[in-house]
CSV table of C-alpha atoms in Angstrom, one decimal:
chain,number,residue,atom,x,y,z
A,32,UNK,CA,-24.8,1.1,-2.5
A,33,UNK,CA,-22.5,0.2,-5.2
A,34,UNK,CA,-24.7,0.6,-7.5
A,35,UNK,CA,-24.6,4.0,-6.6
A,36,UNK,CA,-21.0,3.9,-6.4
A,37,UNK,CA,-20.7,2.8,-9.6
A,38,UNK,CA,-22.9,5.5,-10.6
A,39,UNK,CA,-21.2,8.6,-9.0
A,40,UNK,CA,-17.8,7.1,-10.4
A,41,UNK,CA,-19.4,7.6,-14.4
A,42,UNK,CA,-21.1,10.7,-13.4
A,43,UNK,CA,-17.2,12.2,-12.3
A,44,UNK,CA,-15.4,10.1,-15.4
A,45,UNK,CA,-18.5,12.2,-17.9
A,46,UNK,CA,-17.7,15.4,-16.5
A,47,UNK,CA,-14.0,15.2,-16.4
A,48,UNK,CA,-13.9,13.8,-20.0
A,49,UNK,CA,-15.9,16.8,-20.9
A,50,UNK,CA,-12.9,19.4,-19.4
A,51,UNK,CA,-10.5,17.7,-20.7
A,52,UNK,CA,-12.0,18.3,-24.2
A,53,UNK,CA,-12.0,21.7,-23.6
A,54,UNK,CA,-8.4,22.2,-21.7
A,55,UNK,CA,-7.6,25.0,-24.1
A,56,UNK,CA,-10.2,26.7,-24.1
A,57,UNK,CA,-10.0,29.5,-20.7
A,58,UNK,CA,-13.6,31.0,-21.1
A,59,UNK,CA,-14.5,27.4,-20.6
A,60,UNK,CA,-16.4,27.5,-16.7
A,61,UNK,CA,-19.6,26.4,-15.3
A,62,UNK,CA,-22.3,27.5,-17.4
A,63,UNK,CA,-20.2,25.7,-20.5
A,64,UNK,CA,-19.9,22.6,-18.7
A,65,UNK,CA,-23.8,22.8,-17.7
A,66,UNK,CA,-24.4,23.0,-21.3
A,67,UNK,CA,-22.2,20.0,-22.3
A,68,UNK,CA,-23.4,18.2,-19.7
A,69,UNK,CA,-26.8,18.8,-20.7
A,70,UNK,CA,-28.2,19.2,-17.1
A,71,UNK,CA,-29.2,21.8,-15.1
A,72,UNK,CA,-26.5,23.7,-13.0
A,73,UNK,CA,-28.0,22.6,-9.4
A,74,UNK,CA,-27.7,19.0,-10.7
A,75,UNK,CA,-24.1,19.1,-11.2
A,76,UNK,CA,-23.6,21.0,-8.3
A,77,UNK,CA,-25.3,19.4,-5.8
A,78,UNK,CA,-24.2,15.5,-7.2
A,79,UNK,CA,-20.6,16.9,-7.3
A,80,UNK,CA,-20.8,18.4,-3.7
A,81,UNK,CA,-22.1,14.3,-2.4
A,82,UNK,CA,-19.3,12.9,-4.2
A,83,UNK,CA,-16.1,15.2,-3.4
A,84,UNK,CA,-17.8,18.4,-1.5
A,85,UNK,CA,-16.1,20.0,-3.7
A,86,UNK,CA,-17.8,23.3,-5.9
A,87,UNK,CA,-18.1,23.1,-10.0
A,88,UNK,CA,-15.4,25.7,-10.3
A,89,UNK,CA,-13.1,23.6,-7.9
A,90,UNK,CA,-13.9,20.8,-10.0
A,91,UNK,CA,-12.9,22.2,-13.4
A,92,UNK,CA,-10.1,23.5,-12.1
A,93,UNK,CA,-8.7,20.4,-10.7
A,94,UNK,CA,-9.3,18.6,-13.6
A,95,UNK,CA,-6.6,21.1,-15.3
A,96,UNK,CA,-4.1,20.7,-13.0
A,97,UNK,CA,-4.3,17.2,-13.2
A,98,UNK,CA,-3.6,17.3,-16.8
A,99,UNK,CA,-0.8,20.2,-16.1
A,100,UNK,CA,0.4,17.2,-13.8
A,101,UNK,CA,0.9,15.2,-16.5
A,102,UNK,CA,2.7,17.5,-18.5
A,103,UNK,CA,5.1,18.4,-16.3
A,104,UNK,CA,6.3,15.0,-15.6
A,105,UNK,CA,6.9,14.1,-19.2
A,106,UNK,CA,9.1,17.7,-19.0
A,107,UNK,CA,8.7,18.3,-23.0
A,108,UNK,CA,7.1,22.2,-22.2
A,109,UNK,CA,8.0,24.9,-19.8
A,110,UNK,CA,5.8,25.7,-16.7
A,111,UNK,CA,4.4,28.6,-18.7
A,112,UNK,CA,3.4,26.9,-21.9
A,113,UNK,CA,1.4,24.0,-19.7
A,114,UNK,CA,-0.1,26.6,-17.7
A,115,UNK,CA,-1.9,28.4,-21.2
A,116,UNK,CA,-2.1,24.7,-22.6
A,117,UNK,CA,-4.6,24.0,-20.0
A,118,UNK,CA,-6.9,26.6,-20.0
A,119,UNK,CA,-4.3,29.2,-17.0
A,120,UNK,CA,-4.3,32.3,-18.6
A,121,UNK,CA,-2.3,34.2,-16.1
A,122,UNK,CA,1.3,31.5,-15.3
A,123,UNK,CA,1.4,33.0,-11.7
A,124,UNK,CA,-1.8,32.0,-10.9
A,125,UNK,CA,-1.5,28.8,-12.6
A,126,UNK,CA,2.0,28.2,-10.2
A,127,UNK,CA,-0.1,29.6,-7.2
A,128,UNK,CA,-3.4,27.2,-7.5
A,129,UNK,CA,-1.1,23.9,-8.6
A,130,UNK,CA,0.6,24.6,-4.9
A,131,UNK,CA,-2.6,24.9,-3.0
A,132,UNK,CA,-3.7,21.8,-4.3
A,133,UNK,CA,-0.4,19.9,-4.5
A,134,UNK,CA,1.8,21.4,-2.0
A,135,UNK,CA,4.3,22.6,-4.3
A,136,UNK,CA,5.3,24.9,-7.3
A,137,UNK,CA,5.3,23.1,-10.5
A,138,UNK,CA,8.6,23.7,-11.1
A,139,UNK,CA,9.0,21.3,-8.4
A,140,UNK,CA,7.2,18.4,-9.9
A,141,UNK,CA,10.5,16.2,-11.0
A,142,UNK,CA,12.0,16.8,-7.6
A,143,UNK,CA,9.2,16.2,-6.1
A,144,UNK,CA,8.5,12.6,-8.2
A,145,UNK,CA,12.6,12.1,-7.2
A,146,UNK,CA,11.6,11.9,-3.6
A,147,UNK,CA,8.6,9.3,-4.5
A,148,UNK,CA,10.8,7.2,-6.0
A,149,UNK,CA,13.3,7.2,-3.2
A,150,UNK,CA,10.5,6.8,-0.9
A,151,UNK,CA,9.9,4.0,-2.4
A,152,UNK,CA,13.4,2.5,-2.4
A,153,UNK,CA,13.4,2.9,0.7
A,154,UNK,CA,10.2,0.8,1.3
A,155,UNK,CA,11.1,-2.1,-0.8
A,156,UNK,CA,15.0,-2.2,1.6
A,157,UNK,CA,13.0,-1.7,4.8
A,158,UNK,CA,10.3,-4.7,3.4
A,159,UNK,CA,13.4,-7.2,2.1
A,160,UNK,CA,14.5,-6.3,5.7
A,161,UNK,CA,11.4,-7.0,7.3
A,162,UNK,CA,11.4,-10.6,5.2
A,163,UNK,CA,15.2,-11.5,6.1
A,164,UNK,CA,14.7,-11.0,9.6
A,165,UNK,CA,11.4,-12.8,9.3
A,166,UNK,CA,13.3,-15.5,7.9
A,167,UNK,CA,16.5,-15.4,10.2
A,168,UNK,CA,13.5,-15.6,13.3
A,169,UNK,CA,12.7,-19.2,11.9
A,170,UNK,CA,16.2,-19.9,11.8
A,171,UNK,CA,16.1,-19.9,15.3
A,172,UNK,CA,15.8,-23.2,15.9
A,173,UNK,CA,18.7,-24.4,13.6
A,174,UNK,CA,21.3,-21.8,15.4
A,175,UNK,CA,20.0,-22.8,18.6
A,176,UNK,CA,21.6,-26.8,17.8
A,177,UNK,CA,24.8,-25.2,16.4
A,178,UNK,CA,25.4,-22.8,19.2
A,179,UNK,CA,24.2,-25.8,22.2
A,180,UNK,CA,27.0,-28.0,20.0
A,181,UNK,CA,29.5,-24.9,20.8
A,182,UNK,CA,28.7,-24.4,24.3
A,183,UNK,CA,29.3,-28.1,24.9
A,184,UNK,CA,32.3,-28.1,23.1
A,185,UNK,CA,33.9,-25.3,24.7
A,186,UNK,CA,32.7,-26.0,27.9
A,187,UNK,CA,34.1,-29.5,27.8
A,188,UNK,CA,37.3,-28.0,26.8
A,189,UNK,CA,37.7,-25.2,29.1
A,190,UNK,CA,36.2,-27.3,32.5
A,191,UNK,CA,38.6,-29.9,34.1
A,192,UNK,CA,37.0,-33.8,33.4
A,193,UNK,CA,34.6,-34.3,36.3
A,194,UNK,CA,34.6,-31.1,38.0
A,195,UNK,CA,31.9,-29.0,38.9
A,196,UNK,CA,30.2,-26.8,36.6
A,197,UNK,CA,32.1,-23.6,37.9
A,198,UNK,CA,35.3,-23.0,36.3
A,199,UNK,CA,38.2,-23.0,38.6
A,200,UNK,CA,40.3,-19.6,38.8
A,201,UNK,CA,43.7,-21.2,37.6
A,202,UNK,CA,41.4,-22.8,34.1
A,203,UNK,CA,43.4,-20.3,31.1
A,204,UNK,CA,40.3,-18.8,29.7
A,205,UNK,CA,40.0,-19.6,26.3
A,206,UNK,CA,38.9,-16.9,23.3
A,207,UNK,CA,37.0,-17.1,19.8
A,208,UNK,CA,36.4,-15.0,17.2
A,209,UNK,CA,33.5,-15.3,14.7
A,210,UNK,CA,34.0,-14.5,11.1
A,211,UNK,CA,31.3,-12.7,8.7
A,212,UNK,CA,29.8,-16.0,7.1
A,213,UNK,CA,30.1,-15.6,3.7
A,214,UNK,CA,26.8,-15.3,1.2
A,215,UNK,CA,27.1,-17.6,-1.5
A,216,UNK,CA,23.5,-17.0,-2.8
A,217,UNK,CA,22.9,-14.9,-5.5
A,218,UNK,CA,20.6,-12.6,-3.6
A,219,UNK,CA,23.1,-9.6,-2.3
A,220,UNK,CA,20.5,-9.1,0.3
A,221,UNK,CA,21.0,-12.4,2.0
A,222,UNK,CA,24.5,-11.0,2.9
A,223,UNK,CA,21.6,-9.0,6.1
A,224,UNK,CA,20.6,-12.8,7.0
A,225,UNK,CA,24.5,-14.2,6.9
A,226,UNK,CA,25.4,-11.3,9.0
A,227,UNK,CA,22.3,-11.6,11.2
A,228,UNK,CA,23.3,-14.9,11.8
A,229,UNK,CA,27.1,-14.5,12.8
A,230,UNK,CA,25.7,-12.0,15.4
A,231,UNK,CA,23.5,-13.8,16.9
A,232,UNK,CA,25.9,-16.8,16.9
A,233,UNK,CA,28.6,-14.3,18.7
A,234,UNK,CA,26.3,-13.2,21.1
A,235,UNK,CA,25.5,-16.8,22.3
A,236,UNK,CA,28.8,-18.0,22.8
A,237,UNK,CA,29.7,-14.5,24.8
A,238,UNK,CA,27.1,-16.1,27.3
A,239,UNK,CA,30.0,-19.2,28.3
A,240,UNK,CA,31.9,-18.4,31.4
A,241,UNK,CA,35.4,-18.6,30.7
A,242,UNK,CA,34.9,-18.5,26.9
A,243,UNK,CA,36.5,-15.2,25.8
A,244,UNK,CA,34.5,-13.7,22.5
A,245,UNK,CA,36.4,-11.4,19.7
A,246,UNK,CA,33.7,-8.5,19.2
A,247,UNK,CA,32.1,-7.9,16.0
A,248,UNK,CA,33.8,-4.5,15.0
A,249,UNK,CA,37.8,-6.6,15.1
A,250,UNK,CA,35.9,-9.5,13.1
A,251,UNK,CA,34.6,-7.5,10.3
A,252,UNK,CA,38.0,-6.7,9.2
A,253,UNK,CA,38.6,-10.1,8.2
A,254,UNK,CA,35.6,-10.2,6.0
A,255,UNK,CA,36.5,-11.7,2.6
A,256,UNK,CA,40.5,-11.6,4.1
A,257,UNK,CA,43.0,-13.7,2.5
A,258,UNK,CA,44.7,-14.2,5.9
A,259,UNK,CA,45.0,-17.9,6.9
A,260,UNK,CA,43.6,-19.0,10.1
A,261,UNK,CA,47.3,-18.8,12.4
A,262,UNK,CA,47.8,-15.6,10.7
A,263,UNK,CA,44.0,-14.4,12.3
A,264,UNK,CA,44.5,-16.3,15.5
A,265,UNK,CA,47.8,-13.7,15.8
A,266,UNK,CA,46.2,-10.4,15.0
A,267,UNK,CA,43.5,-10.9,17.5
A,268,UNK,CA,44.9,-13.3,19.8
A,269,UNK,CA,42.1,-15.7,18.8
A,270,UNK,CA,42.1,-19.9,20.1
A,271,UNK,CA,39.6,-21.1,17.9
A,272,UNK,CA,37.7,-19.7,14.7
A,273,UNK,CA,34.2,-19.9,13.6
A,274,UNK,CA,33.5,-19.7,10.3
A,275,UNK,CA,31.1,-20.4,7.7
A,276,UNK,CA,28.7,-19.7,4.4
A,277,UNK,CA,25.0,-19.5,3.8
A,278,UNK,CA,23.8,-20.9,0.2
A,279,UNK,CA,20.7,-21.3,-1.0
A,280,UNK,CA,19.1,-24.0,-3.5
A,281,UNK,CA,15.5,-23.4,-4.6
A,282,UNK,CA,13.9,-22.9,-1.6
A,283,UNK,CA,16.6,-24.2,0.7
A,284,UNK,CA,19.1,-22.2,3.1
A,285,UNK,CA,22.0,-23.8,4.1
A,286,UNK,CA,24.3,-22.9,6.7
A,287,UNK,CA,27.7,-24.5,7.0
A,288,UNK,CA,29.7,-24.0,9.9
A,289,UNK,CA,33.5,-25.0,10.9
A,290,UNK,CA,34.8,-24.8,14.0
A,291,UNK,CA,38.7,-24.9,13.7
A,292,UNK,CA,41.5,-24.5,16.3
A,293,UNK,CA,42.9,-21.5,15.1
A,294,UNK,CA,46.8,-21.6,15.5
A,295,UNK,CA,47.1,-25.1,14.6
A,296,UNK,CA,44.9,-24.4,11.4
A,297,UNK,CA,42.8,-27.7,12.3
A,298,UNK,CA,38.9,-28.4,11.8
A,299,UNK,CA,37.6,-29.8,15.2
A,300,UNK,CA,34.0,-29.3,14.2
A,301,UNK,CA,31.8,-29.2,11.2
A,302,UNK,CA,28.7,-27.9,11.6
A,303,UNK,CA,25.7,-28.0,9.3
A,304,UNK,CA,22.0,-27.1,8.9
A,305,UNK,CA,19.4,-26.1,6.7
A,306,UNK,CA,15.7,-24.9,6.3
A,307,UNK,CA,13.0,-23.9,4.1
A,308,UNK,CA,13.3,-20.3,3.5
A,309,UNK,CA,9.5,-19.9,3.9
């Protein structure tokens, strides 16, 4: 089978090499290429129709408008001067068999190889998406210890010592807000996985009865701030801040995290962890 495959493939590559000698030439049809060829027109024809189904005449003029194709995408020459260039002597029927077979006028071509390329933008974002929140999946393990360390924290602060694990109705309920961690890699991209990471960090602690979270929209204003911590803690009415930075060495991610009670502008936790990215 592949020899045959390998065989139909030379067969094609022989007969479009011989129409693309003869581009210019617009008498140039069947019967010439059967004579080039130097076999007999039911040969061609019926080899051709097992490989693409496809007529002689289709055949021929597809190999044109391949090579018109070309043409227009370097944009040196006019739509009319590829058409006679490849063997179209009438430009309207050139512009009318390019969009049958390409789905378009040919004056669309660097439009059309615009929307390709932003296709294909779009790809590569949605695939480094795809591999950050692979990545931030395997983290899971790593935000689970910082986020149990929280929850302990805060529910040791919040609870009276000794009572039960309900939280009685005169207890102040205490609040938090969680600030974008900063990327320090190089990779702008990584600034999906810091974010991922605050988020899923927020919506952990909003889980702790009596633990008062600062959503997501009010902390995103403080995103590369020069506020200090009392001056946050204000604004939002904040008890404690959570922030923090991702960095990456080689293949390592590191997450640092800080804890801090926000109006007295004092650490009460530092939090770190890291993981191979892969």
């Amino acid at each position: 089978m592949n020899g045959n495959s390998t065989s139909e493939i030379e067969f094609v590559k022989r007969l479009t090499k011989i129409v693309e000698a003869n581009l210019h030439n617009e008498q140039f049809g069947v019967n010439e290429l059967v004579q080039k060829a130097g076999l007999s027109r039911s040969q061609i024809h019926r080899r051709l129709k097992s490989i693409s189904n496809k007529p002689v005449s289709q055949f021929i003029r597809e190999v044109r408008l391949e090579k018109a194709k070309e043409l227009l995408e370097e944009g040196t020459l006019t739509v009319s001067e590829i058409a006679y260039k490849v063997g179209f002597g009438s430009p309207s029927y050139f512009i009318k068999s390019f969009h049958d077979l390409y789905g378009y006028p040919p004056g669309d071509e660097k439009k059309h190889l615009k929307n390709i390329a932003e296709k294909d933008k779009n790809n590569q974002v949605k695939s480094s998406a795809k591999k950050l929140f692979t990545s931030r999946r395997k983290l899971t393990y790593g935000l689970a210890v910082i986020v149990i360390f929280l929850f302990t924290y805060f529910v040791w602060d919040i609870l009276p010592f000794g009572s039960p694990a309900k939280r009685s109705n005169n207890t102040p309920e205490k609040s938090v807000i969680v600030l974008p961690l900063e990327n320090l890699t190089p990779e702008k991209e990584n600034q999906y996985l810091a974010d991922g990471i605050s988020e899923d960090i927020r919506s952990q602690l909003a889980k702790i009865q009596g633990l008062k979270v600062i959503s997501g929209m009010s902390s995103e204003k403080y995103r590369e701030t020069i506020l200090s911590a009392p001056e946050i803690a204000r604004q939002v009415n904040a008890d404690y801040i959570l922030a923090g930075s991702i960095r990456q060495w080689d293949s390592i991610l590191y997450i640092n995290i800080a804890l801090s009670d926000a109006l007295q502008d004092r650490v009460l936790w530092p939090g770190k962890y890291e993981q191979k990215m892969e």
